[in-house]
Coordinates of C-alpha atoms in Angstrom, one line a residue:
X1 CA 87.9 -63.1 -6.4
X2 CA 88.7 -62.1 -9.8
X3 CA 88.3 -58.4 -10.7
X4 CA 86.8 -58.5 -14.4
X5 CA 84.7 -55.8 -16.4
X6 CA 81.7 -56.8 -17.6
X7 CA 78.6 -56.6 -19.8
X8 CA 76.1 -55.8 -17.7
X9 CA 72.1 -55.9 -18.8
X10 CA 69.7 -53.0 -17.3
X11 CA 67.2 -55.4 -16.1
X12 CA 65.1 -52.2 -14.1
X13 CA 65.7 -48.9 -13.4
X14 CA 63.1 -47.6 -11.1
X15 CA 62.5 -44.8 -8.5
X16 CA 62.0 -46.3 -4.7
X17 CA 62.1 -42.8 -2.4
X18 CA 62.4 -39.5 -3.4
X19 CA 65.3 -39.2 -5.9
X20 CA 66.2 -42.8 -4.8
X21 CA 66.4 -45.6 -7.6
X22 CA 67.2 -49.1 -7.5
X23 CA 69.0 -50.7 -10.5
X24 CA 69.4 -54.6 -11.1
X25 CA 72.0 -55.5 -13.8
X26 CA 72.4 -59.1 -15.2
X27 CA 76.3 -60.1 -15.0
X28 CA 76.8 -63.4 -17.1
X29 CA 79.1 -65.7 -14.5
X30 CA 78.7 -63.2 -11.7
X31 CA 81.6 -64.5 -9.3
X32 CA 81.1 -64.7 -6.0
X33 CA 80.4 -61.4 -3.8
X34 CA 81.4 -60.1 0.1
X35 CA 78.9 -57.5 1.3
X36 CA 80.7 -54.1 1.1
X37 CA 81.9 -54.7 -2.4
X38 CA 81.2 -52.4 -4.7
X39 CA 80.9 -52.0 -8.9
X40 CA 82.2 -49.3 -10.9
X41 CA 79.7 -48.1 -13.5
X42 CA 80.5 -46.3 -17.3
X43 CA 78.4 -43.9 -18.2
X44 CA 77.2 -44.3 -21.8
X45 CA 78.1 -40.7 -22.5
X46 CA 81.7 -39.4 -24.1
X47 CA 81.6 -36.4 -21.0
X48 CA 81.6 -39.2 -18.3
X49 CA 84.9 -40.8 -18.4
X50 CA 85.4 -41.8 -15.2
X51 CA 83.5 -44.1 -13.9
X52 CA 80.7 -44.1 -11.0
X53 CA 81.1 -46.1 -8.0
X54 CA 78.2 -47.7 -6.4
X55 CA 77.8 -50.6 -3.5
X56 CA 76.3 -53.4 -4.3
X57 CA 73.3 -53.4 -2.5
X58 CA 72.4 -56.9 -2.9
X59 CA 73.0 -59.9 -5.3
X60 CA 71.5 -63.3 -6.5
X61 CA 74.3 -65.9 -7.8
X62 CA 71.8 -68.0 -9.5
X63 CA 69.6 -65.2 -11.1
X64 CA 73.6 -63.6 -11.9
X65 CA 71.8 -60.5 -11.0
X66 CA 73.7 -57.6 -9.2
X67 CA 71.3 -54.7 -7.3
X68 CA 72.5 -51.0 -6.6
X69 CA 70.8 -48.8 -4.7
X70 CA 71.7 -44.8 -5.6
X71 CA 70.8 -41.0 -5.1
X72 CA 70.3 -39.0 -7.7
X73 CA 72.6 -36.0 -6.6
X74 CA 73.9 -34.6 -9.6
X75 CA 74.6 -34.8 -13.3
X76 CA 76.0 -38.5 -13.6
X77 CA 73.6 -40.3 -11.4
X78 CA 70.4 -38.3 -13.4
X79 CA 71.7 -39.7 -16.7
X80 CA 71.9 -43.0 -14.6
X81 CA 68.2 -42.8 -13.5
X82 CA 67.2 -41.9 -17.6
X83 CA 69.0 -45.2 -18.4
X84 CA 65.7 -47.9 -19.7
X85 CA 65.7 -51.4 -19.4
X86 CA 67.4 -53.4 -21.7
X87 CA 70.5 -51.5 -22.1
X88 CA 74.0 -52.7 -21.8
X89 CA 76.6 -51.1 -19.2
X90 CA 80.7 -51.5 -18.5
X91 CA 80.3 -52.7 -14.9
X92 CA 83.7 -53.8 -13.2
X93 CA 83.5 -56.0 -10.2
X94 CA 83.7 -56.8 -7.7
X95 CA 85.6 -54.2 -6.1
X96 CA 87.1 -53.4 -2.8
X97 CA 87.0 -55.9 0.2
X98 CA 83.9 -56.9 2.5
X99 CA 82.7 -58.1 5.8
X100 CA 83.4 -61.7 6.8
X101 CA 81.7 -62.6 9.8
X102 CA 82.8 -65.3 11.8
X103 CA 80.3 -68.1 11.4
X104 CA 77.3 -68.0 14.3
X105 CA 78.1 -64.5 14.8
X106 CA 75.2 -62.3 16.0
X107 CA 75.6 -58.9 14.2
X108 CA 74.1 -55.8 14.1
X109 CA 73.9 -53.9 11.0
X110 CA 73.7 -50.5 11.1
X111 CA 72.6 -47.6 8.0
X112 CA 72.5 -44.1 7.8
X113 CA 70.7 -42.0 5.3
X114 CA 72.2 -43.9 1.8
X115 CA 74.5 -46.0 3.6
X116 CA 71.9 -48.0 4.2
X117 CA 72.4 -49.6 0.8
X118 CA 75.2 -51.8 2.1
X119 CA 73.7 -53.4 4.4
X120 CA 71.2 -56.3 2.2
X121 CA 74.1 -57.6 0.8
X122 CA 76.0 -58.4 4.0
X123 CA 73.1 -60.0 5.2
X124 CA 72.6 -62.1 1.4
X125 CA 76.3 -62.8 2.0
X126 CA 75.9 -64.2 5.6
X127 CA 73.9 -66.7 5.7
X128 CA 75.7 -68.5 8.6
X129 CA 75.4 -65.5 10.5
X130 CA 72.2 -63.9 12.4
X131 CA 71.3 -60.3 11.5
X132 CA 69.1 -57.3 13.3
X133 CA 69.2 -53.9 11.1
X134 CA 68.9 -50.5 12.2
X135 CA 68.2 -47.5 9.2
X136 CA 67.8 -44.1 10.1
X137 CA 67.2 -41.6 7.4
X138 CA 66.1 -37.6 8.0
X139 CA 62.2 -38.3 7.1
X140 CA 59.7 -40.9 5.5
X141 CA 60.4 -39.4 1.9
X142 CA 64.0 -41.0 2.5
X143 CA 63.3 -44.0 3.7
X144 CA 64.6 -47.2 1.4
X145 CA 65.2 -51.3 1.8
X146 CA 62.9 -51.9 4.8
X147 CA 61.2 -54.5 3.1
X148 CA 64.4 -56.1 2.2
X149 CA 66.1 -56.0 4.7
X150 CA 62.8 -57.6 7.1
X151 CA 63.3 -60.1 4.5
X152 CA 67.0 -60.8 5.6
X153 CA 67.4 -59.8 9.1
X154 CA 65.4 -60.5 12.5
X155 CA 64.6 -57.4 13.1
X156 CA 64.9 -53.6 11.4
X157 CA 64.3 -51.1 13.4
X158 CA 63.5 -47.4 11.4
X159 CA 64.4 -44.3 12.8
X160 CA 63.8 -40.4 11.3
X161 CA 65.3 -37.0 12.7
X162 CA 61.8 -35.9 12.7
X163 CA 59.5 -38.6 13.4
X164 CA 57.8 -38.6 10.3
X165 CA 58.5 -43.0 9.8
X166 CA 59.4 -45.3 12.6
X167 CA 61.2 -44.0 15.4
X168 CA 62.3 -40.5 16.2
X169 CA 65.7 -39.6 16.8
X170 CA 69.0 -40.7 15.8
X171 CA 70.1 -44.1 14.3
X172 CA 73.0 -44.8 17.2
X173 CA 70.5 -43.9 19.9
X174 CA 68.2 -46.7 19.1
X175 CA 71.2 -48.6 18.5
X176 CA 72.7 -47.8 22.0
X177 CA 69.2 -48.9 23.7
X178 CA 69.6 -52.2 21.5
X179 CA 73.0 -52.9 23.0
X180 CA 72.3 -52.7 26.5
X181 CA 68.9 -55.2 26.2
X182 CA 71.6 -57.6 23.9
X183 CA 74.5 -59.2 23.2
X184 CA 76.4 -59.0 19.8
X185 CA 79.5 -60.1 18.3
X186 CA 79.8 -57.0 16.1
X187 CA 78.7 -54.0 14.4
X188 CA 78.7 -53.4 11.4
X189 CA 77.9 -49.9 9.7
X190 CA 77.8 -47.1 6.8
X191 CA 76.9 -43.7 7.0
X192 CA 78.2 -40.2 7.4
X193 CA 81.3 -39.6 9.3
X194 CA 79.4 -37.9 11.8
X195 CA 77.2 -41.1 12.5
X196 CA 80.8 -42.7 13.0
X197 CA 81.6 -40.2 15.6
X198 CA 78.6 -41.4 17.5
X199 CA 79.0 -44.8 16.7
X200 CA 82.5 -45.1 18.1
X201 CA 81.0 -43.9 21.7
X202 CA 78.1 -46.1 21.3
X203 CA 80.6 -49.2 20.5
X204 CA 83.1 -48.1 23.5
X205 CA 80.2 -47.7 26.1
X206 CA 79.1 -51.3 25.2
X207 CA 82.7 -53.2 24.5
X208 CA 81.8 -53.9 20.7
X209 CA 84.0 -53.7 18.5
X210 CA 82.9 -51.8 15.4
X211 CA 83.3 -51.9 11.4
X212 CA 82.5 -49.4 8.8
X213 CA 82.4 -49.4 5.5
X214 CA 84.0 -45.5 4.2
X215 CA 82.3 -43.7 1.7
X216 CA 85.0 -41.1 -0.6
X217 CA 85.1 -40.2 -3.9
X218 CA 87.4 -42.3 -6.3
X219 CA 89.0 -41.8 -9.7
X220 CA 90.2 -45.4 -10.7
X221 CA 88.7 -47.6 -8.1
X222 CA 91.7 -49.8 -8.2
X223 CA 94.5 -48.0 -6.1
X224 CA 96.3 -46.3 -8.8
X225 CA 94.9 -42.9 -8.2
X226 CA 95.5 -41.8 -4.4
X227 CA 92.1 -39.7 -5.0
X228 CA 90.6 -41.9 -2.1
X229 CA 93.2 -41.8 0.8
X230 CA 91.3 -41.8 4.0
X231 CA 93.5 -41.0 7.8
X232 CA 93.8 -43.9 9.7
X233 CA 95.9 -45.1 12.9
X234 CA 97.5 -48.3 13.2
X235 CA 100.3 -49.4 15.9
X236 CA 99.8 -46.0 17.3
X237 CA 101.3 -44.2 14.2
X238 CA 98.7 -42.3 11.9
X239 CA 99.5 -43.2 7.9
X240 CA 97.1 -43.1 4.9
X241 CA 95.0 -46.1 3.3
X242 CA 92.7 -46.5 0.1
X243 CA 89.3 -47.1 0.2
X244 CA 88.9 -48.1 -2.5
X245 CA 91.9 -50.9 -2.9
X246 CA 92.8 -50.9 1.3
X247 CA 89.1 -51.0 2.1
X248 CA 86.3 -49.8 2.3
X249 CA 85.4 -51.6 5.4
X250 CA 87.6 -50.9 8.0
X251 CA 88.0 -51.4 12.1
X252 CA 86.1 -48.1 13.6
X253 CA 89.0 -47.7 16.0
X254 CA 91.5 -47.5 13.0
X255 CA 90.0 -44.8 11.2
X256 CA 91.0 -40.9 11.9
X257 CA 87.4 -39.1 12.1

């Protein structure tokens, strides 16, 4: 897939979940996209000169549309959220590698908090494939992509630490229930690294093996940096890898937590 920068139209910018927005961009011959890729966003503003990274949350080849799904946690991703329809952005993409599912696979696709926003576009991806979807965020005010995802996926099943939408509790605890009613070929996940904690015992209980797609901060997006070195073990020697170039979806076992 050919990594190009590109001229991106704001096509809407709008508030989903408390300091949640969505953001659709038209990218003129929008190449083709693995679920777990992400785009790397200019700010129009001379302070911002590195550029934001955001999943893509979901995409539509024939519409040449592009959807990202973002928090507004600080001063980059307010002017982000200020940013009208009908403006132009640098977007480069598509950016890191993805989930391929083996055709026919059953999968289970798993979202915590904001990591949820990887998840439509492995499904969009994947046709070939069968999805359920389970989100957890910490209460209702969070919650985001339910909708879409019902639209792509057999099942989603919502959980909050409190209670206050779906079902109480933790994301892997519904997800452990799921596995032993279940089979599946794989899960696949983003979320905090304390979700991946979980998640590893919840995969090892049930002999699934496990993917996850790392969230770090990045300077280039491209490898060149190092900013984004994560710890992982391979061949039973521990060494360094990039999320951004090396990933960001690696084998749960590989990764250092």
């Amino acid at each position: 897939m050919a990594l190009k920068d590109y001229a991106a139209q704001v096509l809407s910018n709008r508030p989903v979940a408390q300091d949640i927005y969505e953001m659709t961009l038209r990218v003129p011959e929008l190449p083709q996209i693995a679920g777990a890729q992400f785009v790397n966003i200019l700010l129009p503003t001379r302070e911002h000169v590195l550029r934001r990274p955001f999943c893509i949350c979901d995409c539509d080849r024939d519409a040449e549309t592009v959807t990202v799904c973002y928090a507004v946690v600080g001063a980059g991703t307010r002017i982000l959220s200020e940013i009208p329809s009908g403006q132009t952005l640098r977007a480069m993409l598509p950016l890191g590698n993805g989930y391929a599912p083996a055709a026919g696979s059953r999968i289970a696709l798993v979202g915590g908090g904001m990591g949820s926003a990887v998840l439509p576009a492995v499904a969009r991806c994947n046709p070939q494939c069968a999805f359920d979807a389970w989100i957890g965020f910490s209460d209702a005010s969070k919650v985001v992509l339910e909708e879409r995802l019902r639209s792509l996926c057999d099942s989603v099943t919502v959980t909050t630490d409190n209670g206050s939408a779906g079902r109480r509790g933790f994301v892997t605890d519904a997800l452990d229930e799921a596995l032993s009613n279940a089979r599946y070929d794989a899960v696949f996940a983003c979320g905090p690294e304390i979700m991946y904690r979980s998640l590893a015992k919840v995969a090892a209980r049930h002999g699934v093996p496990a993917y996850v797609s790392l969230e770090q901060r990045m300077g280039c997006g491209i490898g060149a940096c190092l900013v984004c070195n994560c710890k992982v073990k391979r061949n039973g020697e521990q060494g360094y890898a990039r999320v951004c170039k090396d990933g960001p979806v690696f084998a749960l076992e590989e990764i250092v937590l």
